[in-house]
Amino acid sequence: MNMITCTNCGNQNPIASRFCSNCGASLEEIKPYQTTSTELKPGSKLRNRYIIIRQIGQGGFGKTYLAEDTGRFKQAVVLKQLTPGNQGTEFVQKAEELFHREAMILHQINHPQIPRFWEFIQENKCLFLVQDFIEGETYESLLSQRRRQGKFFSEVEIIDFLRQILPVLNYLHSRGIIHRDIAPDNIICRAEDGLPILIDLGGVKQIAAEVSHKADSSENVVPPATKLGKFGYAPDEQIRLGIVAPHSDLYALGVTCLVLMTGKLPSELINTKIMEWQWSKELKLSPKFDGILNRMLAFIPGDRFQSAEEILVQLQPPEPEIIAPNKISKTESKNQEIERKTAIASIPKLGNIIHSSNDIPSEIIGWNWGAFFLPGFWCLTNHVWIGLIAWIDLSFVTFGMGWLLTGIILGLKGNEWAWKSRKWKNVAEFRKHQRIWSFISLLLISSVVIIGILAILFLFIIAAFLAG
């Protein structure tokens, strides 16, 4: 039994059917292209260059074949066929004219995520487009695999998917090209690097539709707009009126994202009576991504994103805040350099007896009782090593009064030298340290005086006792 394939859903229908039994799409426009047997057998050669390997697809415009290009070291290519059938010479001429036009457009496309177009050929009343073959699986196939496991695509995966596919659409739209047929089966996940590859631009299907209209129309009749796109994926104005724009592709891409995340058909996610999407019952998304999808899927064209670039901006992760360094005047820079040098100079260095470093606060200048009474001990915690002279007997210089003379010198200059010789937190810490030494020295001297007085009294008592 002869069958006809619906271009919207791939369903096989009896040849006599006017509408698809699965999606309701009209089959009238595609019948002429599937009624004639023009199948190419594996091993057959086209144009004495392309060797057919196998048929890999079939649509309303004809069949799609995987082939080897013997002119380019047996590189794998795809042959997309347009079969005019029994329409006659005029029909073939119109098809060839439109095919030339499409080939000119495809030839200008040069993007790593779109299969490269090589040439168009005519043979045996059939027209063929030759493009690169992409090794990988369609997202429809990947979804089917996950569905069998009870899994679907996550929000994170879909955001990455959008970041990778939107630049491709932006490239096409900037050249005035609308894909018209975005759906999971027209996007391949390339096996080589995992990038999404956009395939099957709607131009070939548009040729099939336009040729059908032009073959049946006189020169004075204006053909209706070409209505391409899959039901459920394409927006309403595209299906009913044939009106397309960049936002039409973005709408279809939004539907594709919903299907990949839910595993359900578009018809299961929308209320067709009021044309309102009801996917929020199936998905719990982040508020930001929820808003992006809602805008992509807006029923009114003007409410949608008008360019792929707009969505890409929304999908960019927040960049870390970079605080620009303040501009420093020459005076401030000079002051900072002085402070830096002063800080370095204030660090004690082993072997220095007295440091000549930072300025001395006026409030610490004065007599130091701790240094005067105990110069040999005070110098150890204050790092004023000149105080060690108090322990050396230099009779020929100090006349046996080394401790006294060192004490007098440190009593006068001890505060200044101690401030320079150690790293102090602040003046208060320095003064507290010196008060402790003053207290210790006072306590020690007082004890010595008291002991001396008691010793003298004891001697007087002993002397009186012996005299009496």
Coordinates of C-alpha atoms in Angstrom, one line a residue:
M1 CA 0.0 0.0 0.0
N2 CA 1.4 3.4 -1.0
M3 CA 1.9 5.7 2.0
I4 CA 2.6 9.4 2.3
T5 CA 4.8 10.9 5.1
C6 CA 3.6 14.0 7.1
T7 CA 6.3 16.6 7.1
N8 CA 5.2 18.0 10.5
C9 CA 5.2 14.8 12.6
G10 CA 6.6 12.1 10.4
N11 CA 3.4 10.0 10.6
Q12 CA 2.7 7.6 7.7
N13 CA -0.7 8.1 6.1
P14 CA -2.6 6.4 3.2
I15 CA -1.9 8.1 -0.2
A16 CA -5.6 9.1 -0.4
S17 CA -5.5 11.1 2.8
R18 CA -5.9 14.8 2.6
F19 CA -4.9 15.5 6.3
C20 CA -2.5 13.8 8.7
S21 CA -4.2 11.4 11.0
N22 CA -1.8 12.3 13.8
C23 CA -1.4 16.1 13.8
G24 CA -4.1 17.2 11.3
A25 CA -1.6 18.9 8.9
S26 CA -2.6 19.2 5.2
L27 CA -1.0 16.6 3.0
E28 CA -2.1 18.1 -0.3
E29 CA 1.1 20.1 -0.9
I30 CA 3.4 17.2 -0.4
K31 CA 1.7 14.4 -2.4
P32 CA 3.3 15.1 -5.8
Y33 CA 6.7 14.5 -4.3
Q34 CA 6.1 11.1 -2.8
T35 CA 4.1 9.4 -5.4
T36 CA 6.9 8.7 -7.8
S37 CA 9.4 6.0 -7.2
T38 CA 12.8 7.8 -7.3
E39 CA 14.5 5.9 -4.5
L40 CA 18.3 5.6 -4.8
K41 CA 19.6 2.2 -3.9
P42 CA 22.7 1.7 -1.7
G43 CA 25.8 1.5 -3.9
S44 CA 24.3 3.6 -6.7
K45 CA 26.3 6.6 -7.9
L46 CA 25.1 10.1 -8.4
R47 CA 26.8 12.4 -10.9
N48 CA 29.6 9.9 -11.0
R49 CA 30.9 11.2 -7.7
Y50 CA 28.5 10.5 -4.8
I51 CA 28.1 6.9 -3.7
I52 CA 24.8 6.3 -1.9
I53 CA 25.3 4.4 1.4
R54 CA 21.7 4.4 2.8
Q55 CA 18.6 6.4 3.2
I56 CA 18.5 8.3 6.5
G57 CA 15.3 10.2 6.3
Q58 CA 12.1 11.1 4.3
G59 CA 10.0 14.2 4.3
G60 CA 7.5 16.0 2.2
F61 CA 10.1 17.3 -0.2
G62 CA 11.6 13.8 -0.9
K63 CA 14.2 11.6 0.7
T64 CA 17.5 12.2 2.5
Y65 CA 20.6 10.0 1.9
L66 CA 23.9 9.4 3.5
A67 CA 26.6 9.2 0.8
E68 CA 30.4 9.2 0.2
D69 CA 32.0 12.0 -1.8
T70 CA 34.7 10.4 -3.9
G71 CA 35.9 13.8 -5.0
R72 CA 36.9 14.6 -1.4
F73 CA 38.5 11.5 -0.1
K74 CA 35.2 9.7 0.6
Q75 CA 34.0 12.3 3.0
A76 CA 30.5 11.6 4.4
V77 CA 27.9 14.0 3.0
V78 CA 24.1 14.3 3.0
L79 CA 22.0 14.4 -0.2
K80 CA 18.7 16.2 0.3
Q81 CA 16.3 15.3 -2.6
L82 CA 13.5 17.3 -4.1
T83 CA 11.3 15.0 -6.3
P84 CA 9.1 17.0 -8.8
G85 CA 7.4 13.8 -10.0
N86 CA 5.0 13.9 -12.9
Q87 CA 4.4 17.6 -12.9
G88 CA 5.9 18.3 -16.3
T89 CA 8.7 20.5 -17.7
E90 CA 7.3 23.8 -16.4
F91 CA 7.1 22.4 -12.9
V92 CA 10.7 21.2 -13.0
Q93 CA 11.9 24.5 -14.3
K94 CA 10.2 26.4 -11.4
A95 CA 11.6 23.9 -8.9
E96 CA 15.1 24.3 -10.4
E97 CA 14.8 28.1 -10.2
L98 CA 13.8 28.1 -6.6
F99 CA 16.4 25.5 -5.8
H100 CA 19.1 27.8 -7.3
R101 CA 17.8 30.6 -5.1
E102 CA 18.0 28.4 -2.0
A103 CA 21.5 27.2 -3.0
M104 CA 22.7 30.8 -3.2
I105 CA 21.5 31.4 0.4
L106 CA 23.0 28.3 1.8
H107 CA 26.3 29.0 0.1
Q108 CA 26.6 32.2 2.0
I109 CA 26.2 30.5 5.4
N110 CA 29.5 29.7 7.1
H111 CA 29.1 28.7 10.7
P112 CA 30.7 25.8 12.6
Q113 CA 27.3 24.8 14.0
I114 CA 25.5 24.6 10.6
P115 CA 26.3 21.9 8.1
R116 CA 28.3 23.3 5.2
F117 CA 26.6 23.4 1.8
W118 CA 28.6 22.2 -1.1
E119 CA 26.5 22.2 -4.2
F120 CA 23.2 21.5 -5.8
I121 CA 22.7 19.0 -8.7
Q122 CA 20.0 17.9 -11.0
E123 CA 19.7 14.3 -12.1
N124 CA 16.9 12.0 -13.3
K125 CA 14.3 14.7 -12.9
C126 CA 15.3 15.1 -9.2
L127 CA 17.1 18.0 -7.5
F128 CA 19.6 17.4 -4.7
L129 CA 21.4 19.6 -2.2
V130 CA 24.8 18.3 -0.9
Q131 CA 25.8 19.2 2.7
D132 CA 28.2 17.9 5.3
F133 CA 27.1 14.9 7.3
I134 CA 27.1 15.5 11.1
E135 CA 27.9 12.5 13.3
G136 CA 25.7 12.5 16.3
E137 CA 22.2 12.1 17.6
T138 CA 19.2 14.4 17.3
Y139 CA 17.9 15.8 20.6
E140 CA 14.7 14.0 19.8
S141 CA 16.6 10.7 19.9
L142 CA 18.4 11.8 23.1
L143 CA 15.1 12.6 24.7
S144 CA 13.7 9.2 23.8
Q145 CA 16.6 7.5 25.5
R146 CA 16.1 9.6 28.7
R147 CA 12.4 9.0 28.6
R148 CA 12.9 5.3 28.7
Q149 CA 15.0 5.8 31.9
G150 CA 12.4 8.2 33.4
K151 CA 14.8 11.1 33.1
F152 CA 14.7 14.4 31.2
F153 CA 16.9 17.4 30.6
S154 CA 17.6 19.6 33.6
E155 CA 17.4 23.4 33.8
V156 CA 21.2 23.7 34.0
E157 CA 21.5 21.5 30.8
I158 CA 18.9 23.6 29.0
I159 CA 20.6 26.9 29.9
D160 CA 23.9 25.5 28.6
F161 CA 22.0 24.3 25.5
L162 CA 20.5 27.8 24.9
R163 CA 23.9 29.5 25.4
Q164 CA 25.3 27.2 22.6
I165 CA 22.4 27.4 20.1
L166 CA 21.3 31.0 20.4
P167 CA 24.5 32.4 18.8
V168 CA 23.7 30.2 15.8
L169 CA 20.3 31.7 15.4
N170 CA 21.7 35.2 15.9
Y171 CA 24.1 34.5 13.0
L172 CA 21.2 33.4 10.7
H173 CA 18.9 36.2 11.8
S174 CA 21.6 38.8 11.2
R175 CA 21.6 37.7 7.6
G176 CA 17.9 37.8 7.2
I177 CA 17.5 34.0 7.3
I178 CA 14.7 32.4 9.4
H179 CA 15.0 28.7 10.1
R180 CA 11.2 28.2 10.4
D181 CA 11.4 24.6 11.6
I182 CA 13.2 24.5 15.0
A183 CA 12.4 21.3 16.9
P184 CA 14.3 18.5 18.7
D185 CA 14.6 16.5 15.5
N186 CA 16.3 19.3 13.7
I187 CA 19.1 19.8 16.2
I188 CA 21.9 17.3 16.4
C189 CA 24.2 16.9 19.4
R190 CA 27.5 16.5 17.6
A191 CA 29.4 13.5 18.8
E192 CA 32.8 15.2 18.4
D193 CA 32.3 18.0 21.0
G194 CA 28.7 17.8 22.2
L195 CA 27.7 21.1 20.6
P196 CA 24.2 21.5 19.2
I197 CA 24.2 21.6 15.3
L198 CA 21.2 23.2 13.6
I199 CA 20.1 21.2 10.6
D200 CA 17.3 21.2 8.0
L201 CA 16.7 24.9 7.3
G202 CA 13.2 25.3 6.1
G203 CA 14.2 26.5 2.7
V204 CA 14.0 23.1 1.0
K205 CA 10.5 22.5 2.4
Q206 CA 9.6 26.0 1.3
I207 CA 10.7 25.2 -2.2
A208 CA 8.4 22.2 -2.3
A209 CA 5.4 24.2 -1.1
E210 CA 6.1 27.2 -3.4
V211 CA 6.6 25.1 -6.4
S212 CA 3.3 23.4 -5.8
H213 CA 1.5 26.7 -5.6
K214 CA 3.3 28.2 -8.6
A215 CA 2.7 25.2 -10.8
D216 CA -1.1 25.6 -10.3
S217 CA -1.2 29.4 -10.4
S218 CA -1.3 31.8 -13.3
E219 CA 1.0 34.8 -13.5
N220 CA -1.8 37.1 -12.3
V221 CA -2.5 35.1 -9.1
V222 CA -0.4 35.9 -6.1
P223 CA 0.4 32.7 -4.2
P224 CA -0.4 32.5 -0.5
A225 CA 2.4 32.8 2.1
T226 CA 4.3 29.6 2.7
K227 CA 3.2 28.0 5.9
L228 CA 6.0 25.9 7.3
G229 CA 6.8 24.7 10.8
K230 CA 5.6 21.9 13.0
F231 CA 2.3 22.2 14.8
G232 CA 2.9 22.9 18.5
Y233 CA 6.4 24.2 17.9
A234 CA 5.7 27.1 15.4
P235 CA 3.8 30.1 16.7
D236 CA 0.2 30.6 15.6
E237 CA 0.9 33.4 13.1
Q238 CA 3.4 31.2 11.3
I239 CA 1.0 28.3 11.0
R240 CA -2.0 30.3 10.0
L241 CA -0.6 33.1 8.0
G242 CA 3.0 32.1 7.1
I243 CA 4.4 35.2 8.9
V244 CA 7.9 34.6 10.2
A245 CA 10.5 36.7 12.0
P246 CA 13.4 36.1 14.4
H247 CA 10.9 35.8 17.3
S248 CA 9.2 32.9 15.5
D249 CA 12.3 30.8 15.7
L250 CA 12.8 31.9 19.4
Y251 CA 9.2 30.8 20.1
A252 CA 9.9 27.4 18.6
L253 CA 13.2 27.1 20.5
G254 CA 11.3 27.9 23.7
V255 CA 8.8 25.0 23.0
T256 CA 11.8 22.8 22.2
C257 CA 13.2 23.5 25.7
L258 CA 9.9 22.7 27.4
V259 CA 9.7 19.4 25.5
L260 CA 13.2 18.4 26.4
M261 CA 12.6 19.2 30.1
T262 CA 9.2 17.5 30.4
G263 CA 9.3 14.7 27.9
K264 CA 5.8 15.7 26.7
L265 CA 4.5 16.9 23.4
P266 CA 3.6 20.6 23.0
S267 CA -0.1 19.7 22.8
E268 CA 0.2 18.3 26.3
L269 CA 1.6 21.5 27.7
I270 CA -0.7 24.1 26.2
N271 CA -4.4 24.9 26.6
T272 CA -5.4 25.3 22.9
K273 CA -8.7 26.9 23.7
I274 CA -7.2 29.9 25.4
M275 CA -3.7 29.5 23.9
E276 CA -2.1 29.5 27.3
W277 CA 1.0 27.4 28.3
Q278 CA 0.5 25.3 31.4
W279 CA 4.0 23.9 31.8
S280 CA 4.4 25.4 35.3
K281 CA 2.5 22.3 36.6
E282 CA 5.3 20.1 35.2
L283 CA 8.4 22.1 36.1
K284 CA 9.8 24.1 39.0
L285 CA 12.3 26.5 37.5
S286 CA 14.3 29.4 38.9
P287 CA 12.4 32.6 38.8
K288 CA 14.8 34.2 36.3
F289 CA 14.7 31.3 33.8
D290 CA 10.9 31.0 34.3
G291 CA 10.6 34.6 33.2
I292 CA 12.8 34.0 30.1
L293 CA 10.8 31.0 28.9
N294 CA 7.5 32.8 29.4
R295 CA 8.6 35.7 27.3
M296 CA 10.0 33.4 24.6
L297 CA 6.5 31.7 24.5
A298 CA 4.4 34.8 24.5
F299 CA 1.3 34.5 22.3
I300 CA 1.6 38.1 21.0
P301 CA 4.7 38.4 18.8
G302 CA 5.5 41.9 20.2
D303 CA 5.7 40.5 23.7
R304 CA 8.5 38.1 22.8
F305 CA 12.2 38.6 22.7
Q306 CA 13.0 40.1 19.3
S307 CA 16.5 38.8 19.0
A308 CA 18.6 35.9 20.2
E309 CA 21.1 38.4 21.5
E310 CA 18.5 39.7 24.0
I311 CA 18.1 36.2 25.5
L312 CA 21.9 35.6 25.6
V313 CA 22.2 38.8 27.7
Q314 CA 19.6 37.5 30.2
L315 CA 21.4 34.1 30.4
Q316 CA 24.8 35.5 31.2
P317 CA 26.0 34.6 34.7
P318 CA 26.6 37.7 37.0
E319 CA 30.2 38.9 36.7
P320 CA 32.2 39.4 39.9
E321 CA 32.4 43.0 40.9
I322 CA 35.7 44.5 40.0
I323 CA 36.7 47.6 42.1
A324 CA 38.8 50.0 40.1
P325 CA 41.8 51.3 42.0
N326 CA 41.4 54.9 43.0
K327 CA 43.8 57.3 41.3
I328 CA 46.4 58.6 43.8
S329 CA 47.8 62.0 43.5
K330 CA 51.6 62.6 43.4
T331 CA 51.5 64.0 47.0
E332 CA 49.6 61.0 48.4
S333 CA 52.0 58.7 46.6
K334 CA 55.0 60.4 48.1
N335 CA 53.5 60.3 51.6
Q336 CA 52.7 56.5 51.2
E337 CA 56.3 55.9 50.1
I338 CA 57.6 57.8 53.2
E339 CA 55.3 55.7 55.5
R340 CA 56.5 52.5 53.8
K341 CA 60.2 53.4 54.3
T342 CA 59.5 54.5 57.9
A343 CA 57.8 51.1 58.7
I344 CA 60.7 49.2 57.2
A345 CA 63.2 51.3 59.2
S346 CA 61.2 50.7 62.5
I347 CA 61.8 47.0 62.3
P348 CA 64.6 46.1 64.7
K349 CA 67.7 44.6 63.1
L350 CA 70.0 42.2 65.0
G351 CA 73.2 43.9 66.0
N352 CA 72.0 47.5 66.1
I353 CA 72.7 49.3 69.4
I354 CA 70.6 52.3 68.6
H355 CA 68.2 52.8 65.7
S356 CA 67.9 56.1 63.9
S357 CA 64.3 55.7 62.6
N358 CA 61.0 57.3 63.1
D359 CA 60.2 60.5 64.9
I360 CA 59.9 60.5 68.7
P361 CA 56.5 61.5 70.2
S362 CA 56.9 64.5 72.5
E363 CA 54.9 62.9 75.3
I364 CA 57.6 60.2 76.0
I365 CA 60.6 62.6 76.1
G366 CA 61.8 62.9 79.7
W367 CA 63.6 61.2 82.6
N368 CA 63.4 57.4 82.8
W369 CA 63.8 56.2 86.4
G370 CA 63.8 52.5 85.5
A371 CA 66.7 53.0 83.1
F372 CA 68.5 55.1 85.7
F373 CA 68.4 52.7 88.6
L374 CA 68.6 49.4 86.7
P375 CA 70.4 50.1 83.4
G376 CA 71.9 46.6 83.2
F377 CA 68.5 45.0 83.5
W378 CA 66.3 47.7 81.8
C379 CA 68.3 47.5 78.5
L380 CA 67.4 43.8 78.0
T381 CA 63.6 44.3 77.5
N382 CA 64.0 47.7 75.7
H383 CA 66.6 46.5 73.2
V384 CA 68.9 49.4 74.1
W385 CA 72.1 47.4 74.2
I386 CA 74.3 50.2 75.3
G387 CA 73.0 49.5 78.8
L388 CA 75.2 46.4 78.9
I389 CA 78.2 48.6 79.6
A390 CA 76.9 48.9 83.2
W391 CA 78.1 45.3 83.8
I392 CA 81.6 46.0 82.5
D393 CA 84.3 47.4 84.8
L394 CA 85.9 50.2 82.9
S395 CA 87.7 51.9 85.8
F396 CA 90.1 53.7 83.6
V397 CA 87.1 55.5 81.9
T398 CA 84.3 55.5 84.5
F399 CA 86.6 55.5 87.5
G400 CA 84.7 52.5 89.0
M401 CA 81.3 54.2 88.5
G402 CA 80.2 52.4 85.3
W403 CA 76.7 51.5 86.6
L404 CA 76.1 55.0 87.8
L405 CA 77.3 56.7 84.7
T406 CA 75.3 54.3 82.4
G407 CA 72.2 54.9 84.5
I408 CA 72.6 58.7 84.2
I409 CA 73.0 58.4 80.4
L410 CA 70.0 56.0 80.0
G411 CA 67.9 58.1 82.5
L412 CA 68.4 61.1 80.1
K413 CA 68.2 59.3 76.7
G414 CA 66.6 56.0 77.5
N415 CA 63.0 56.8 76.4
E416 CA 64.2 58.1 73.0
W417 CA 66.5 55.1 72.3
A418 CA 63.9 52.6 73.6
W419 CA 61.2 54.0 71.3
K420 CA 63.5 53.7 68.3
S421 CA 64.9 50.2 69.2
R422 CA 61.6 48.3 69.6
K423 CA 58.4 48.1 67.6
W424 CA 55.7 49.5 69.9
K425 CA 51.9 49.3 69.2
N426 CA 51.4 52.8 70.5
V427 CA 52.6 55.4 73.0
A428 CA 50.3 54.0 75.7
E429 CA 52.0 50.6 75.5
F430 CA 55.5 52.2 75.7
R431 CA 54.6 54.3 78.7
K432 CA 53.1 51.3 80.5
H433 CA 56.3 49.4 79.9
Q434 CA 58.4 52.2 81.3
R435 CA 56.1 52.6 84.4
I436 CA 56.6 48.9 85.2
W437 CA 60.4 49.4 85.2
S438 CA 60.1 52.5 87.3
F439 CA 58.0 50.6 89.8
I440 CA 60.4 47.7 89.9
S441 CA 63.4 50.0 90.3
L442 CA 61.6 52.0 93.1
L443 CA 60.6 48.8 94.9
L444 CA 64.2 47.4 94.6
I445 CA 65.9 50.7 95.8
S446 CA 63.4 51.1 98.6
S447 CA 64.1 47.6 99.7
V448 CA 67.8 48.2 99.6
V449 CA 67.4 51.5 101.6
I450 CA 65.2 49.9 104.2
I451 CA 67.6 46.9 104.5
G452 CA 70.5 49.4 104.8
I453 CA 68.7 51.4 107.5
L454 CA 67.8 48.3 109.4
A455 CA 71.4 47.1 109.1
I456 CA 72.7 50.4 110.5
L457 CA 70.3 50.3 113.4
F458 CA 71.2 46.7 114.1
L459 CA 74.9 47.7 114.2
F460 CA 74.2 50.6 116.6
I461 CA 72.2 48.3 118.8
I462 CA 75.1 45.8 118.8
A463 CA 77.6 48.5 119.5
A464 CA 75.6 49.9 122.4
F465 CA 75.1 46.5 123.8
L466 CA 78.8 45.8 123.8
A467 CA 79.7 49.3 125.2
G468 CA 77.3 48.9 128.1

